[in-house]
Short mmCIF file of C-alpha atoms in Angstrom, two decimals:
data_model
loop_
_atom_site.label_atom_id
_atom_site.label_comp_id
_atom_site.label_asym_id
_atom_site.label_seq_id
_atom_site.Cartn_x
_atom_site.Cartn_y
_atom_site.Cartn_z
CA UNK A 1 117.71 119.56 68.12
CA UNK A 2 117.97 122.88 66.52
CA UNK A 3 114.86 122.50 64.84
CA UNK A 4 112.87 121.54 67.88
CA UNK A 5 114.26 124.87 70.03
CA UNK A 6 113.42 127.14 67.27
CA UNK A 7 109.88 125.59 67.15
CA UNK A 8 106.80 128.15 67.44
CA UNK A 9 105.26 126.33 70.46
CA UNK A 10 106.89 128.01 73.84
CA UNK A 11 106.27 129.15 77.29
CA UNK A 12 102.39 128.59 78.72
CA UNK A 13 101.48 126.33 75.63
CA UNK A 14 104.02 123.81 75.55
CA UNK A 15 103.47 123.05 79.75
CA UNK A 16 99.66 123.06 78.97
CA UNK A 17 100.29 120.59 76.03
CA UNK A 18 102.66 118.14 77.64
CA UNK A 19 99.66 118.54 81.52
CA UNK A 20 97.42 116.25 78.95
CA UNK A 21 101.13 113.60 77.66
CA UNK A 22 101.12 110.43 79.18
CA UNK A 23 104.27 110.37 81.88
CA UNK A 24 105.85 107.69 79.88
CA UNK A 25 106.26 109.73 76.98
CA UNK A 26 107.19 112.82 78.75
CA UNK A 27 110.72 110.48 79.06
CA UNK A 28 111.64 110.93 75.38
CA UNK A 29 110.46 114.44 74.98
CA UNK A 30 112.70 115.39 77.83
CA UNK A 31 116.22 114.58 75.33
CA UNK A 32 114.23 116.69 72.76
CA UNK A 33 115.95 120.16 73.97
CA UNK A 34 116.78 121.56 77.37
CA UNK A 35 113.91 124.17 76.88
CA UNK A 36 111.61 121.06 76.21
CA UNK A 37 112.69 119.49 79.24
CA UNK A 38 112.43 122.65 81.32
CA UNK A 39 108.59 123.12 80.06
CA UNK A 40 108.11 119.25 81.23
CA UNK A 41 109.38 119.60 84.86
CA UNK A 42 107.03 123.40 85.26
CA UNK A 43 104.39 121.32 83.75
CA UNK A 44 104.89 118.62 86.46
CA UNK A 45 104.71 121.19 88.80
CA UNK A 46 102.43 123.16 88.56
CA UNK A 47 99.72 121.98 86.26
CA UNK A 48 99.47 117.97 86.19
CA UNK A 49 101.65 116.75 89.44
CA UNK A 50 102.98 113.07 89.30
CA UNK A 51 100.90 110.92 91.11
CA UNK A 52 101.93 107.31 93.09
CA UNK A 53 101.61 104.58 90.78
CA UNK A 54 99.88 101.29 91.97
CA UNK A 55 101.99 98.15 90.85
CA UNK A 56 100.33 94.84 90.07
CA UNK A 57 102.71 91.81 89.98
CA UNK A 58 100.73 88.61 88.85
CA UNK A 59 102.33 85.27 89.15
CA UNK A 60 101.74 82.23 87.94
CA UNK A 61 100.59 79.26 90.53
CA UNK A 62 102.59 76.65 88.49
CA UNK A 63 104.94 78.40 87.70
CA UNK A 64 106.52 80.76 90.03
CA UNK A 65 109.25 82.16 87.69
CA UNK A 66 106.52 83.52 85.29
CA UNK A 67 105.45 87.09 86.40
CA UNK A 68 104.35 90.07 84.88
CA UNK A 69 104.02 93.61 86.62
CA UNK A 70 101.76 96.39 85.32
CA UNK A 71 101.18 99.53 86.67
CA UNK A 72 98.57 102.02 87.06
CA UNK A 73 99.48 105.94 86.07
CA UNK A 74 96.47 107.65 87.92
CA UNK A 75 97.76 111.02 86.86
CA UNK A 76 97.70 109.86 83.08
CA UNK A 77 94.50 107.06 83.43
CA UNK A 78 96.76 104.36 81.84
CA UNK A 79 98.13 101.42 82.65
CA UNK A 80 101.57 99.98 81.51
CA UNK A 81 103.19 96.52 81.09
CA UNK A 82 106.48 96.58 82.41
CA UNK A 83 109.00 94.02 80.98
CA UNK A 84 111.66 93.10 83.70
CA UNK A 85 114.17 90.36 81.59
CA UNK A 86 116.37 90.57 84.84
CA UNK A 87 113.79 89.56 87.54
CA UNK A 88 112.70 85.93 88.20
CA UNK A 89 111.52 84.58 91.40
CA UNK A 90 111.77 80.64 92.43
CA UNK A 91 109.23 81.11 95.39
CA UNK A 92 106.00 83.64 95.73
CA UNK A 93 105.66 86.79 95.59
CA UNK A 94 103.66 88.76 98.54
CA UNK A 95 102.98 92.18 99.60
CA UNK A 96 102.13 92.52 103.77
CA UNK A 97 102.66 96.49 103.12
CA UNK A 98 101.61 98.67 100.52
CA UNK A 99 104.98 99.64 99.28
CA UNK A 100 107.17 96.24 99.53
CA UNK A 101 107.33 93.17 98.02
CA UNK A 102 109.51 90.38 99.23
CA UNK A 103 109.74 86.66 98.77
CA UNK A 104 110.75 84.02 101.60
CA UNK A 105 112.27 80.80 101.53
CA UNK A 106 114.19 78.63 103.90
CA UNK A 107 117.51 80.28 102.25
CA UNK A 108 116.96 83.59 101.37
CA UNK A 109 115.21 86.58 102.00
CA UNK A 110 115.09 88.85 98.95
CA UNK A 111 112.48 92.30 99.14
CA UNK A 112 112.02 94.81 97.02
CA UNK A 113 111.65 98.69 97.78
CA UNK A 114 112.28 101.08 95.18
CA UNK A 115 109.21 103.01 93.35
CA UNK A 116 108.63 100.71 90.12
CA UNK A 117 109.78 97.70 92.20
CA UNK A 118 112.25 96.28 89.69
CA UNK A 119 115.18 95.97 91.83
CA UNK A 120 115.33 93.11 94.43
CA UNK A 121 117.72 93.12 97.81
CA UNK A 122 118.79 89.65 98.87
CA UNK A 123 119.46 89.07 102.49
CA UNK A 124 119.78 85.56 104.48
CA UNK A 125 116.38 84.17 105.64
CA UNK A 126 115.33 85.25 109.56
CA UNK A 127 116.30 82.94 112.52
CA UNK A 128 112.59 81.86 112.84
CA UNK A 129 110.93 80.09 109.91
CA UNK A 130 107.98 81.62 108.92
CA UNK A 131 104.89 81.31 106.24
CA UNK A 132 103.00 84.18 106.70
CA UNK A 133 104.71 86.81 108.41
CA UNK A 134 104.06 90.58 108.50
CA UNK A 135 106.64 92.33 106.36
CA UNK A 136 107.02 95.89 106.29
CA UNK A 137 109.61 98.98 105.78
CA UNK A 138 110.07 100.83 108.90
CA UNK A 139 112.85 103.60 108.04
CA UNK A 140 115.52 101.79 107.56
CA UNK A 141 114.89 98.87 108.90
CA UNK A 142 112.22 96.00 107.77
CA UNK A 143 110.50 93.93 110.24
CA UNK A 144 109.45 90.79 109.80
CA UNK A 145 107.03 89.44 112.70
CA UNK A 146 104.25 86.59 113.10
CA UNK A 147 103.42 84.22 110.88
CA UNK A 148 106.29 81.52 112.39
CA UNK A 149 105.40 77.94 111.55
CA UNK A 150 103.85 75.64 114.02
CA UNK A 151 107.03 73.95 115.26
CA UNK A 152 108.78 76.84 115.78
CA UNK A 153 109.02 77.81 120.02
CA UNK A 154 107.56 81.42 119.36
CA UNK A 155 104.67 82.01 117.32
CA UNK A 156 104.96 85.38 118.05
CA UNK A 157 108.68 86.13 116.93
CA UNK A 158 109.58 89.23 115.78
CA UNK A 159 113.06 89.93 113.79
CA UNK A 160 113.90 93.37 112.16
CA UNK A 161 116.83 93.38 109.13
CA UNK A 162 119.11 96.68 108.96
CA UNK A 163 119.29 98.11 105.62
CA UNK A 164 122.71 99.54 106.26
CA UNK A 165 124.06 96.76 108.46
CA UNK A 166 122.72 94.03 106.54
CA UNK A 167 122.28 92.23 109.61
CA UNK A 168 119.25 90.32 111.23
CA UNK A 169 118.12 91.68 115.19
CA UNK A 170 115.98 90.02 117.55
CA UNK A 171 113.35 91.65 119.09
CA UNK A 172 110.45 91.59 121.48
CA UNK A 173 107.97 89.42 120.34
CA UNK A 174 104.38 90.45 119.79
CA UNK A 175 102.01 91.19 122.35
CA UNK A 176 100.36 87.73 123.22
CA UNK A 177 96.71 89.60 122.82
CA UNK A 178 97.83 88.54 119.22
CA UNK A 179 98.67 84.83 119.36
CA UNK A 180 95.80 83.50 117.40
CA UNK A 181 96.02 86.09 114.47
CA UNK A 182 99.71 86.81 114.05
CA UNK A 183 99.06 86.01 110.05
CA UNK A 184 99.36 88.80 107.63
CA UNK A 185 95.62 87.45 106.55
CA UNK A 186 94.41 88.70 109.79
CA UNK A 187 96.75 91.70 110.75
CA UNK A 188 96.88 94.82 108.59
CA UNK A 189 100.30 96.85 109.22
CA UNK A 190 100.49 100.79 108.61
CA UNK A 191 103.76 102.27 108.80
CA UNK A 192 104.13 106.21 110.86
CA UNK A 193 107.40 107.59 110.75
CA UNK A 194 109.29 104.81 112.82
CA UNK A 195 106.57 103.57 114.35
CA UNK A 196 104.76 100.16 112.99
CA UNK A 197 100.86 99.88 113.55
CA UNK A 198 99.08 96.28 114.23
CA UNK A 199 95.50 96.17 113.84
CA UNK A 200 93.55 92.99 113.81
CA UNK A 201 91.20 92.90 111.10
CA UNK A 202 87.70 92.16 112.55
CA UNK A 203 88.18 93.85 116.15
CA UNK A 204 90.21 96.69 115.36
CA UNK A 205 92.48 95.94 118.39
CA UNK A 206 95.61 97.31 117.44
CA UNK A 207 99.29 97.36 119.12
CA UNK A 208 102.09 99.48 118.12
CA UNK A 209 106.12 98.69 117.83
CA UNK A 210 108.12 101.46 118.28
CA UNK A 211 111.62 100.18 116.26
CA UNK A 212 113.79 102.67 117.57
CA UNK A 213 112.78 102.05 121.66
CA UNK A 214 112.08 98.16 120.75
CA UNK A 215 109.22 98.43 122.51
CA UNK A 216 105.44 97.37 121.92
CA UNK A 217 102.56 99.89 123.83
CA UNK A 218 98.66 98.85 123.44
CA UNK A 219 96.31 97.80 122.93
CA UNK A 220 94.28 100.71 121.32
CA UNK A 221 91.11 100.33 119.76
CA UNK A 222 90.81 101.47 116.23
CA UNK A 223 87.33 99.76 115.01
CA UNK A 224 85.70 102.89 114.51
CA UNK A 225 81.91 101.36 115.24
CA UNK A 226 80.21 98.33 115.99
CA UNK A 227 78.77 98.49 112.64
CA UNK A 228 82.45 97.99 111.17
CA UNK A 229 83.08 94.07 110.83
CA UNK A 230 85.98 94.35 108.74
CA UNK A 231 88.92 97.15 109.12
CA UNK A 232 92.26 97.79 107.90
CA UNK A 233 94.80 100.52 108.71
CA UNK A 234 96.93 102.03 106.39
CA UNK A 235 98.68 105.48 105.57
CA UNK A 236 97.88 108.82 103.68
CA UNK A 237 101.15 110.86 104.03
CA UNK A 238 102.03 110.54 107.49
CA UNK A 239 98.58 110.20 108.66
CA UNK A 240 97.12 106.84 109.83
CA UNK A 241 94.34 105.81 108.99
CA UNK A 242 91.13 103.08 108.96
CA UNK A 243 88.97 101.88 106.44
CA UNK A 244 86.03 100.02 107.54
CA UNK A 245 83.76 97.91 105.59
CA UNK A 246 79.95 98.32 107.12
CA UNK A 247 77.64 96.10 107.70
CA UNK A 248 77.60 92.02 108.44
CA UNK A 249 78.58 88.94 106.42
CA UNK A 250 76.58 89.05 102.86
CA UNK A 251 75.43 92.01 103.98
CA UNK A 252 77.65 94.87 103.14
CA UNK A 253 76.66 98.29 103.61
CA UNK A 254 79.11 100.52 103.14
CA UNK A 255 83.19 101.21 102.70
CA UNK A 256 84.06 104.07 104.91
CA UNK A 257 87.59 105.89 105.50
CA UNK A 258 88.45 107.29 108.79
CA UNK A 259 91.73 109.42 109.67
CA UNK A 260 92.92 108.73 113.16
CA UNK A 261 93.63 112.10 114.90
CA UNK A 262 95.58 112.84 117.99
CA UNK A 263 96.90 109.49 120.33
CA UNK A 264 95.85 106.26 119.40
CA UNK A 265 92.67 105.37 120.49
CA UNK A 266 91.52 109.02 121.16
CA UNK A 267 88.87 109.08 118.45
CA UNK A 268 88.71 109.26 114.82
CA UNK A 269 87.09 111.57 112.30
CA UNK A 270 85.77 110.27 109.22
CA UNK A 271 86.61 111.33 105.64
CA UNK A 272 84.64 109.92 103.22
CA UNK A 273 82.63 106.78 102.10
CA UNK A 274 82.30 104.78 99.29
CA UNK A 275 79.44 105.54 96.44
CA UNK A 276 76.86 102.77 96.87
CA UNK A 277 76.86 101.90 93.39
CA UNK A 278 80.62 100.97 93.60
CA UNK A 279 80.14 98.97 96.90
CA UNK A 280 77.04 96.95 95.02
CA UNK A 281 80.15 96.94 92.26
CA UNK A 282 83.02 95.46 93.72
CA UNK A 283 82.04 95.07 97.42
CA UNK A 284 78.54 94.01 97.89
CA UNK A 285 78.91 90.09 98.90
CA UNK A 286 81.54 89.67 99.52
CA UNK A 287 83.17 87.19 102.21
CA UNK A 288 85.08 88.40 105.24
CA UNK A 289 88.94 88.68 104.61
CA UNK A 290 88.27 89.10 101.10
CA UNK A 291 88.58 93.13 100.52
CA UNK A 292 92.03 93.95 100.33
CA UNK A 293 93.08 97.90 100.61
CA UNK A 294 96.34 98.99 99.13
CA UNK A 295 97.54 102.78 100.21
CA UNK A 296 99.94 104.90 98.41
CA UNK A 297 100.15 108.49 98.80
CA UNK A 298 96.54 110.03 99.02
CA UNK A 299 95.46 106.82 97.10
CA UNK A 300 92.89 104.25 98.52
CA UNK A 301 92.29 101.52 96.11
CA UNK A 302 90.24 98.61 97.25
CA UNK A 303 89.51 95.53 95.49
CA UNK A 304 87.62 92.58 96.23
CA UNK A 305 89.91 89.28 95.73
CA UNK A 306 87.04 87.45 93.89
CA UNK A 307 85.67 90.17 91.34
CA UNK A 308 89.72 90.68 90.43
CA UNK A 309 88.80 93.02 87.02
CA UNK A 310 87.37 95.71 89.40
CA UNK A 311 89.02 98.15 91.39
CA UNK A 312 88.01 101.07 93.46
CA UNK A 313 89.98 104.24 93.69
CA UNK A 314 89.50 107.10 96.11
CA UNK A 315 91.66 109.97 95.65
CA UNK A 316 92.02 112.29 99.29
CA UNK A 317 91.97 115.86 98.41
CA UNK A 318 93.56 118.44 100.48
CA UNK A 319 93.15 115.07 103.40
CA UNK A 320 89.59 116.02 103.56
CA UNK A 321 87.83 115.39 100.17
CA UNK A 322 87.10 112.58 98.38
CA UNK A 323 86.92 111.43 94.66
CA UNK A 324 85.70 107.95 94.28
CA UNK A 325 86.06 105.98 90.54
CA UNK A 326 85.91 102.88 89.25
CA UNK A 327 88.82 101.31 87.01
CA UNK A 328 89.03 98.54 85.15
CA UNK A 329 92.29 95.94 86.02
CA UNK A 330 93.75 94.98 82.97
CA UNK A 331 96.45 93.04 85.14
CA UNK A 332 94.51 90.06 85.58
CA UNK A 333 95.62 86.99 84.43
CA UNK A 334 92.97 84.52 85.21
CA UNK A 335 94.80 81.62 87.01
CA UNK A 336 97.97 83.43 88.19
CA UNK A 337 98.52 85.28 91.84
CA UNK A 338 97.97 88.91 91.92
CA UNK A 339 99.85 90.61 94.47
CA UNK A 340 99.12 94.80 94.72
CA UNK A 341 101.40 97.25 96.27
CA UNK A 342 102.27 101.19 95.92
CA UNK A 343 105.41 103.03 94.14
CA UNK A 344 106.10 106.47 94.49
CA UNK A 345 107.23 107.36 91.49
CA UNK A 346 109.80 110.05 89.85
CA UNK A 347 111.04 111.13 86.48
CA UNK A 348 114.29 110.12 87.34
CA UNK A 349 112.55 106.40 88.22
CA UNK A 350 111.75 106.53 84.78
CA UNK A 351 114.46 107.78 82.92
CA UNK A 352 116.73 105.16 85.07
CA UNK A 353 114.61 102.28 84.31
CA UNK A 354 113.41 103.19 80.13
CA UNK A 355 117.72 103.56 79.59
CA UNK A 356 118.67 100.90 81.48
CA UNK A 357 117.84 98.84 78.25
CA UNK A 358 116.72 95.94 80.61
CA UNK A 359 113.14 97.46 80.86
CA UNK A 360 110.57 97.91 78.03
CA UNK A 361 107.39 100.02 78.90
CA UNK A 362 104.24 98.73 77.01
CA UNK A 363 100.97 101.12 77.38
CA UNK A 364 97.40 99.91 77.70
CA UNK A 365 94.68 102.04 78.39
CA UNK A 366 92.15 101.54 81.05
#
């Protein structure tokens, strides 16, 4: 310890030096020295910022108690294998928002919220019985709507589960514009403050639930053009927005991003599109319902389900920018489910989870 504080390397240097360290090895380096430490947390600051982490959980089809969960570092370019010897799951694994995962079966209803997703909640199952619901964190509350199975009285059902109560609440059920898409496969959900966003995929119609009023208002239209066939809503910060793919069946154009400015439905103003080369990449043939978008911060990554070892990126820049790349998925395990959501990720996520002695960190470059 002595040796390491007396060290020649201070100040400037050290922060520039640990700007180009992977953010899994800053952990270690910060129990090197408290000047060490300090150098990390300026350098975090103010030179190379943390950046939200995407989270990949594949799981096996026969198997549903086999998983794995890697996770991409887009501030460091890596990805990581994350070794969870506490988490199992007897049912699968989905992801109707980008930054929660949850399982449902007849008994239980167990979600998970927290940045690196390693920790799992387990709540009773909602009054309705449902297959494919929407499932997403509203403050702190998480709704759970749609999706009911076909003997239940109310396809439309809607049921929200306090964090703090630990108790289920009926609400109003879904507008009925929405009774022959109430799927997550064919509703996108974007989450704004406590507000929760509906848009159907193809027509961009789009309703909202206010959680704190219990009250739906709609429909707004958010398909940006008639040359959008395919749309999905989703959040930068606290900014909604649209991301349209161009074009016709097996005949994609382009992927665009729009930001949705003022009231719903007023108009939207569009931020960037995708390089062609990358839509030929990953997009270009693709079948409708297919391209899946996953937000996270100023993060946009879009993948198409059936070319799983690609993945586009966009990065928002000062929310006007963009920086488009392409990055290769080493999650994929051919066979197995691949489920994508967001983490927003701290040192102190880190440090919790590498001492816990539960978790084991394994890097693998992109």
């Amino acid at each position: 310890m002595a040796a390491a504080e007396e060290a020649p390397i201070h100040g400037d240097i050290l922060e520039a030096i640990f700007s180009h360290v992977p953010l899994i090895h800053l952990v270690p380096v910060c129990l090197v020295s408290n000047s060490w430490k300090r150098a990390v947390s300026s350098s975090l600051a103010h030179i190379r910022p943390i950046k939200p982490w995407l989270i990949v959980l594949t799981q096996s089809s026969r198997a549903s108690h086999v998983t794995k969960l890697h996770a991409y570092d887009p501030r460091s370019h890596v990805w990581l294998e994350i070794k969870n010897r506490t988490c199992q799951h007897s049912s699968p694994v989905r992801s109707s928002h980008s930054s929660l995962l949850y399982t449902l079966t007849p008994a239980e209803f167990a979600f998970s919220l927290d940045a690196l997703h390693l920790n799992w909640h387990h709540a009773p199952s909602p009054r309705v019985w449902r297959t494919d619901p929407i499932v997403a964190r509203v403050g702190l509350r998480v709704v759970v709507a749609g999706g009911a199975c076909e003997f239940e009285d109310d396809p439309l059902a809607v049921e929200m589960y306090d964090l703090e109560t630990r108790a289920w609440e009926k609400c109003p059920s879904m507008p009925a514009l929405l009774k022959d898409s109430t799927a997550s496969s064919w509703l996108s959900v974007a989450v704004v403050g406590e507000v929760m966003h509906l848009t159907e995929k193809h027509s961009g119609v789009t309703y909202s639930f206010d959680t704190v009023m219990k009250k739906w208002k709609g429909p707004f239209y958010l398909r940006p053009d008639e040359s959008v066939f395919h749309c999905v809503t989703g959040t930068l910060g606290e900014r909604l927005m649209v991301a349209g793919v161009v074009g016709g069946f097996g005949n994609v154009r382009s992927v665009k991003l729009w930001e949705v400015r003022g009231e719903l439905g007023s108009g939207m103003v569009e931020v960037g599109e995708m390089p062609k080369e990358m839509v030929r990449k990953v997009i270009g043939g693709s079948e409708l319902g297919s391209v899946e978008v996953t937000w996270i911060g100023d993060f946009v990554y879009v993948r198409n389900t059936s070319i799983e070892e690609e993945l586009v990126v966009c990065e928002v820049l000062n929310g006007v920018g963009c920086e488009w790349r392409s990055v290769r998925n080493v999650a994929v395990n051919h066979g197995a489910r691949m489920v994508l959501c967001g983490g927003d990720v701290c040192m102190e996520d880190l440090q919790r989870a590498v001492m816990s002695g539960t978790r084991t960190f394994c890097m693998k470059h992109a």
